[in-house]
PDB file of C-alpha atoms in Angstrom:
ATOM      1  CA  MET A   1       3.708   5.664 -20.212  1.00 93.00           C
ATOM      2  CA  ILE A   2       0.369   5.820 -21.431  1.00 96.00           C
ATOM      3  CA  ARG A   3      -0.244   9.315 -23.121  1.00 96.00           C
ATOM      4  CA  SER A   4      -3.367  10.483 -24.329  1.00 96.00           C
ATOM      5  CA  SER A   5      -2.109  10.376 -27.901  1.00 96.00           C
ATOM      6  CA  ASP A   6      -1.915   6.551 -27.216  1.00 96.00           C
ATOM      7  CA  ILE A   7      -5.677   6.127 -26.860  1.00 98.00           C
ATOM      8  CA  PRO A   8      -7.342   5.678 -30.134  1.00 98.00           C
ATOM      9  CA  GLU A   9     -11.027   6.879 -30.980  1.00 97.00           C
ATOM     10  CA  LYS A  10     -12.587   3.439 -29.923  1.00 98.00           C
ATOM     11  CA  MET A  11     -11.126   1.188 -27.304  1.00 99.00           C
ATOM     12  CA  THR A  12     -12.596  -1.787 -25.539  1.00 99.00           C
ATOM     13  CA  GLU A  13     -11.684  -2.262 -21.484  1.00 99.00           C
ATOM     14  CA  MET A  14      -9.758  -5.225 -22.429  1.00 99.00           C
ATOM     15  CA  GLN A  15      -6.970  -3.054 -24.883  1.00 99.00           C
ATOM     16  CA  LEU A  16      -6.853  -0.582 -22.206  1.00 99.00           C
ATOM     17  CA  LEU A  17      -6.167  -3.572 -19.767  1.00 99.00           C
ATOM     18  CA  GLU A  18      -3.345  -5.227 -21.857  1.00 99.00           C
ATOM     19  CA  MET A  19      -1.877  -1.264 -21.971  1.00 98.00           C
ATOM     20  CA  LEU A  20      -1.988  -1.328 -18.035  1.00 99.00           C
ATOM     21  CA  LYS A  21      -0.514  -4.610 -18.054  1.00 98.00           C
ATOM     22  CA  LYS A  22       2.555  -3.727 -20.104  1.00 98.00           C
ATOM     23  CA  GLU A  23       2.963  -0.341 -17.821  1.00 98.00           C
ATOM     24  CA  ALA A  24       2.373  -2.570 -14.467  1.00 98.00           C
ATOM     25  CA  SER A  25       5.164  -5.022 -15.755  1.00 98.00           C
ATOM     26  CA  SER A  26       7.716  -1.863 -15.625  1.00 97.00           C
ATOM     27  CA  VAL A  27       6.994  -1.271 -11.905  1.00 97.00           C
ATOM     28  CA  HIS A  28       9.430  -2.686  -9.678  1.00 95.00           C
ATOM     29  CA  ILE A  29       9.693  -3.142  -5.903  1.00 93.00           C
ATOM     30  CA  LYS A  30      12.437  -0.226  -5.871  1.00 96.00           C
ATOM     31  CA  ASP A  31       9.712   1.956  -7.454  1.00 96.00           C
ATOM     32  CA  ILE A  32       7.152   1.103  -4.685  1.00 93.00           C
ATOM     33  CA  MET A  33       9.696   1.687  -1.935  1.00 94.00           C
ATOM     34  CA  SER A  34      10.622   5.122  -3.551  1.00 96.00           C
ATOM     35  CA  ALA A  35       6.721   5.944  -3.719  1.00 94.00           C
ATOM     36  CA  SER A  36       6.670   4.883  -0.171  1.00 93.00           C
ATOM     37  CA  VAL A  37       9.475   7.458   0.882  1.00 94.00           C
ATOM     38  CA  TYR A  38       7.279  10.038  -0.905  1.00 95.00           C
ATOM     39  CA  LEU A  39       4.306   9.362   1.041  1.00 92.00           C
ATOM     40  CA  ARG A  40       6.434   9.349   4.391  1.00 92.00           C
ATOM     41  CA  GLU A  41       7.201  12.962   3.212  1.00 93.00           C
ATOM     42  CA  ASP A  42       3.584  13.937   2.199  1.00 89.00           C
ATOM     43  CA  ALA A  43       2.262  12.465   5.753  1.00 89.00           C
ATOM     44  CA  ARG A  44       4.542  14.095   7.871  1.00 90.00           C
ATOM     45  CA  TYR A  45       2.178  16.588   9.315  1.00 88.00           C
ATOM     46  CA  LEU A  46      -0.448  13.792  10.267  1.00 83.00           C
ATOM     47  CA  PRO A  47      -0.865  12.684  13.948  1.00 85.00           C
ATOM     48  CA  PRO A  48       2.108   9.685  14.515  1.00 85.00           C
ATOM     49  CA  ARG A  49      -0.761   7.107  14.713  1.00 81.00           C
ATOM     50  CA  GLU A  50      -2.640   8.075  11.525  1.00 82.00           C
ATOM     51  CA  GLN A  51       0.748   8.825   9.579  1.00 86.00           C
ATOM     52  CA  LYS A  52       1.909   5.011  10.067  1.00 87.00           C
ATOM     53  CA  GLU A  53      -1.499   3.522   9.151  1.00 84.00           C
ATOM     54  CA  PHE A  54      -1.519   6.188   6.221  1.00 83.00           C
ATOM     55  CA  ILE A  55       2.059   4.895   4.906  1.00 88.00           C
ATOM     56  CA  GLU A  56       1.233   1.039   5.423  1.00 88.00           C
ATOM     57  CA  ARG A  57      -1.979   1.337   3.706  1.00 84.00           C
ATOM     58  CA  PHE A  58      -1.143   3.124   0.613  1.00 86.00           C
ATOM     59  CA  THR A  59       2.332   1.205   0.055  1.00 89.00           C
ATOM     60  CA  ARG A  60       0.267  -2.282   0.767  1.00 89.00           C
ATOM     61  CA  ALA A  61      -2.364  -0.970  -1.905  1.00 89.00           C
ATOM     62  CA  PHE A  62       0.283   0.115  -4.271  1.00 91.00           C
ATOM     63  CA  PHE A  63       1.747  -3.492  -4.241  1.00 93.00           C
ATOM     64  CA  ASN A  64      -1.543  -5.311  -4.230  1.00 94.00           C
ATOM     65  CA  ARG A  65      -2.927  -3.222  -7.175  1.00 95.00           C
ATOM     66  CA  ILE A  66       0.035  -3.739  -9.452  1.00 97.00           C
ATOM     67  CA  ARG A  67      -0.024  -7.356  -8.737  1.00 97.00           C
ATOM     68  CA  ASP A  68      -3.769  -7.388  -9.371  1.00 97.00           C
ATOM     69  CA  ILE A  69      -3.263  -5.523 -12.733  1.00 98.00           C
ATOM     70  CA  LYS A  70      -0.503  -7.775 -13.865  1.00 98.00           C
ATOM     71  CA  ASN A  71      -2.520 -11.136 -13.049  1.00 98.00           C
ATOM     72  CA  ASP A  72      -6.169  -9.855 -14.267  1.00 98.00           C
ATOM     73  CA  GLU A  73      -7.708 -12.450 -16.012  1.00 98.00           C
ATOM     74  CA  ASN A  74     -10.866 -11.448 -16.215  1.00 98.00           C
ATOM     75  CA  ILE A  75     -13.167 -10.541 -19.081  1.00 98.00           C
ATOM     76  CA  TYR A  76     -14.356  -6.825 -19.285  1.00 98.00           C
ATOM     77  CA  PRO A  77     -16.897  -6.582 -22.161  1.00 98.00           C
ATOM     78  CA  GLY A  78     -17.383  -2.920 -22.196  1.00 98.00           C
ATOM     79  CA  HIS A  79     -15.896  -0.022 -24.163  1.00 98.00           C
ATOM     80  CA  VAL A  80     -13.812   2.821 -22.544  1.00 98.00           C
ATOM     81  CA  ASP A  81     -15.078   6.566 -22.743  1.00 98.00           C
ATOM     82  CA  THR A  82     -12.091   7.710 -24.602  1.00 98.00           C
ATOM     83  CA  ALA A  83     -12.708  11.001 -24.388  1.00 98.00           C
ATOM     84  CA  ARG A  84     -12.886  10.969 -20.480  1.00 98.00           C
ATOM     85  CA  LEU A  85      -9.868   8.918 -20.344  1.00 98.00           C
ATOM     86  CA  LYS A  86      -7.628  11.329 -22.433  1.00 98.00           C
ATOM     87  CA  GLU A  87      -9.189  14.058 -19.964  1.00 97.00           C
ATOM     88  CA  PHE A  88      -8.186  12.041 -17.155  1.00 98.00           C
ATOM     89  CA  ILE A  89      -4.590  11.182 -18.707  1.00 98.00           C
ATOM     90  CA  ASP A  90      -3.982  14.909 -19.637  1.00 97.00           C
ATOM     91  CA  PHE A  91      -4.819  15.806 -15.591  1.00 97.00           C
ATOM     92  CA  LEU A  92      -2.391  13.128 -14.874  1.00 97.00           C
ATOM     93  CA  ASP A  93       0.243  14.341 -17.090  1.00 97.00           C
ATOM     94  CA  GLN A  94      -0.250  17.631 -15.265  1.00 96.00           C
ATOM     95  CA  GLN A  95       0.292  16.393 -11.994  1.00 95.00           C
ATOM     96  CA  LEU A  96       3.269  14.278 -13.039  1.00 96.00           C
ATOM     97  CA  SER A  97       4.759  17.740 -14.467  1.00 96.00           C
ATOM     98  CA  GLN A  98       4.453  19.310 -11.025  1.00 96.00           C
ATOM     99  CA  ALA A  99       6.306  16.590  -9.332  1.00 96.00           C
ATOM    100  CA  LYS A 100       9.236  17.741  -7.541  1.00 96.00           C
ATOM    101  CA  THR A 101      11.326  14.669  -6.426  1.00 97.00           C
ATOM    102  CA  GLU A 102      12.096  11.317  -7.843  1.00 97.00           C
ATOM    103  CA  ASN A 103      10.176   9.882  -5.333  1.00 97.00           C
ATOM    104  CA  GLU A 104       7.175  11.725  -6.008  1.00 97.00           C
ATOM    105  CA  ARG A 105       7.530  10.911  -9.938  1.00 97.00           C
ATOM    106  CA  CYS A 106       7.643   7.272  -8.851  1.00 96.00           C
ATOM    107  CA  PHE A 107       4.457   7.976  -6.653  1.00 96.00           C
ATOM    108  CA  GLN A 108       2.678   9.673  -9.709  1.00 96.00           C
ATOM    109  CA  LYS A 109       3.576   6.903 -12.226  1.00 97.00           C
ATOM    110  CA  ILE A 110       2.476   4.059 -10.001  1.00 97.00           C
ATOM    111  CA  ALA A 111      -0.821   6.083  -9.048  1.00 96.00           C
ATOM    112  CA  ARG A 112      -1.401   6.781 -12.718  1.00 97.00           C
ATOM    113  CA  ILE A 113      -1.540   3.135 -13.746  1.00 98.00           C
ATOM    114  CA  ILE A 114      -3.760   2.213 -10.601  1.00 97.00           C
ATOM    115  CA  THR A 115      -6.300   4.853 -11.056  1.00 97.00           C
ATOM    116  CA  ILE A 116      -6.825   4.298 -14.798  1.00 98.00           C
ATOM    117  CA  TYR A 117      -7.202   0.786 -14.222  1.00 98.00           C
ATOM    118  CA  VAL A 118      -9.894   1.183 -11.180  1.00 98.00           C
ATOM    119  CA  THR A 119     -11.720   4.052 -12.981  1.00 98.00           C
ATOM    120  CA  PHE A 120     -11.794   2.582 -16.343  1.00 98.00           C
ATOM    121  CA  VAL A 121     -11.562  -0.981 -16.117  1.00 98.00           C
ATOM    122  CA  ARG A 122     -12.926  -1.917 -12.954  1.00 97.00           C
ATOM    123  CA  LYS A 123     -15.034   0.622 -12.500  1.00 97.00           C
ATOM    124  CA  GLU A 124     -14.248   1.139  -9.004  1.00 97.00           C
ATOM    125  CA  PRO A 125     -13.741   4.422  -6.900  1.00 96.00           C
ATOM    126  CA  VAL A 126      -9.905   5.837  -6.806  1.00 94.00           C
ATOM    127  CA  HIS A 127      -9.913   5.078  -3.120  1.00 92.00           C
ATOM    128  CA  PRO A 128     -10.651   1.471  -1.931  1.00 90.00           C
ATOM    129  CA  VAL A 129     -13.783   0.341  -0.171  1.00 92.00           C
ATOM    130  CA  GLY A 130     -12.748   1.057   3.442  1.00 90.00           C
ATOM    131  CA  THR A 131     -10.436   3.806   3.162  1.00 87.00           C
ATOM    132  CA  ARG A 132     -11.168   5.877   6.098  1.00 84.00           C
ATOM    133  CA  PHE A 133     -11.314   9.760   6.023  1.00 84.00           C
ATOM    134  CA  PRO A 134     -10.759  12.426   8.950  1.00 77.00           C
ATOM    135  CA  GLY A 135     -13.648  12.081  11.104  1.00 83.00           C
ATOM    136  CA  GLY A 136     -13.837   8.266  10.733  1.00 86.00           C
ATOM    137  CA  PHE A 137     -16.020   8.041   7.699  1.00 92.00           C
ATOM    138  CA  THR A 138     -15.060   5.394   5.097  1.00 95.00           C
ATOM    139  CA  VAL A 139     -15.726   4.911   1.359  1.00 96.00           C
ATOM    140  CA  ARG A 140     -18.369   1.991   1.085  1.00 97.00           C
ATOM    141  CA  ARG A 141     -20.369  -0.114  -1.203  1.00 98.00           C
ATOM    142  CA  GLU A 142     -23.918  -0.822  -1.372  1.00 98.00           C
ATOM    143  CA  GLY A 143     -24.601  -3.194  -4.318  1.00 97.00           C
ATOM    144  CA  ASN A 144     -23.138  -1.926  -7.238  1.00 95.00           C
ATOM    145  CA  VAL A 145     -22.978   1.601  -5.964  1.00 98.00           C
ATOM    146  CA  PHE A 146     -19.958   3.314  -4.089  1.00 98.00           C
ATOM    147  CA  TYR A 147     -20.108   6.132  -1.551  1.00 98.00           C
ATOM    148  CA  CYS A 148     -17.664   8.713  -0.411  1.00 97.00           C
ATOM    149  CA  PRO A 149     -18.025  10.542   2.591  1.00 96.00           C
ATOM    150  CA  VAL A 150     -15.868  13.533   0.958  1.00 95.00           C
ATOM    151  CA  LYS A 151     -16.618  13.635  -2.675  1.00 95.00           C
ATOM    152  CA  ASP A 152     -18.560  17.003  -2.494  1.00 95.00           C
ATOM    153  CA  ARG A 153     -16.286  18.645  -0.625  1.00 92.00           C
ATOM    154  CA  GLN A 154     -13.265  17.697  -2.651  1.00 93.00           C
ATOM    155  CA  ILE A 155     -14.627  17.807  -6.009  1.00 92.00           C
ATOM    156  CA  ASN A 156     -13.264  21.158  -6.809  1.00 92.00           C
ATOM    157  CA  THR A 157     -10.070  20.721  -5.160  1.00 92.00           C
ATOM    158  CA  PRO A 158      -7.511  21.420  -7.544  1.00 87.00           C
ATOM    159  CA  GLY A 159      -5.225  18.235  -7.564  1.00 88.00           C
ATOM    160  CA  ALA A 160      -8.075  15.887  -6.759  1.00 91.00           C
ATOM    161  CA  LEU A 161      -9.280  13.180  -8.882  1.00 94.00           C
ATOM    162  CA  CYS A 162     -12.984  13.203  -7.392  1.00 93.00           C
ATOM    163  CA  ARG A 163     -14.358  14.634 -10.597  1.00 92.00           C
ATOM    164  CA  PHE A 164     -13.367  11.365 -12.533  1.00 95.00           C
ATOM    165  CA  CYS A 165     -14.177   8.855  -9.813  1.00 96.00           C
ATOM    166  CA  VAL A 166     -17.198   6.491 -10.145  1.00 97.00           C
ATOM    167  CA  SER A 167     -18.041   7.100  -6.312  1.00 97.00           C
ATOM    168  CA  ILE A 168     -21.045   9.166  -5.301  1.00 97.00           C
ATOM    169  CA  GLN A 169     -21.319  11.568  -2.438  1.00 97.00           C
ATOM    170  CA  ASP A 170     -22.471   9.464   0.721  1.00 97.00           C
ATOM    171  CA  PRO A 171     -25.954  10.819   1.630  1.00 96.00           C
ATOM    172  CA  ASP A 172     -25.634  10.018   5.188  1.00 94.00           C
ATOM    173  CA  ILE A 173     -22.870  12.680   5.485  1.00 92.00           C
ATOM    174  CA  SER A 174     -23.337  16.032   4.749  1.00 77.00           C
TER     175      SER A 174
END
């Protein structure tokens, strides 16, 4: 598992991608299924229709993103903001240390790989474009700008990754 102590002072996006590919190669279908069980437990208070959609969407996204990381042959020419990456990893370590079950640890392990990838390599939001939030609002993209309908409301939520996310608050939603 990537730790903040593994991050050098200077790092390219390609170096980080190689680290993430190695991590992604250790994720197996059993891990994704365990994460799916955690999602089912976590979503138990959602209405049944939303619960089913939530679990399916995240399970599919986990599977697809891990595959994307393993197969990513793009060239990323930039450098990583290593101070911010270390802060992000420390935040993820804190979340992992609070995991109560093995299923939750599997979820955290996979989410960690994916969120580092999308945030620091792909420069995309934590929630993919099209992710629907209560009220029917979605994460959207216009050009190179990603808009989130809930960023301002969630930015200070203790477990939320919003403060690290590249999206900005959707100005059409207050």
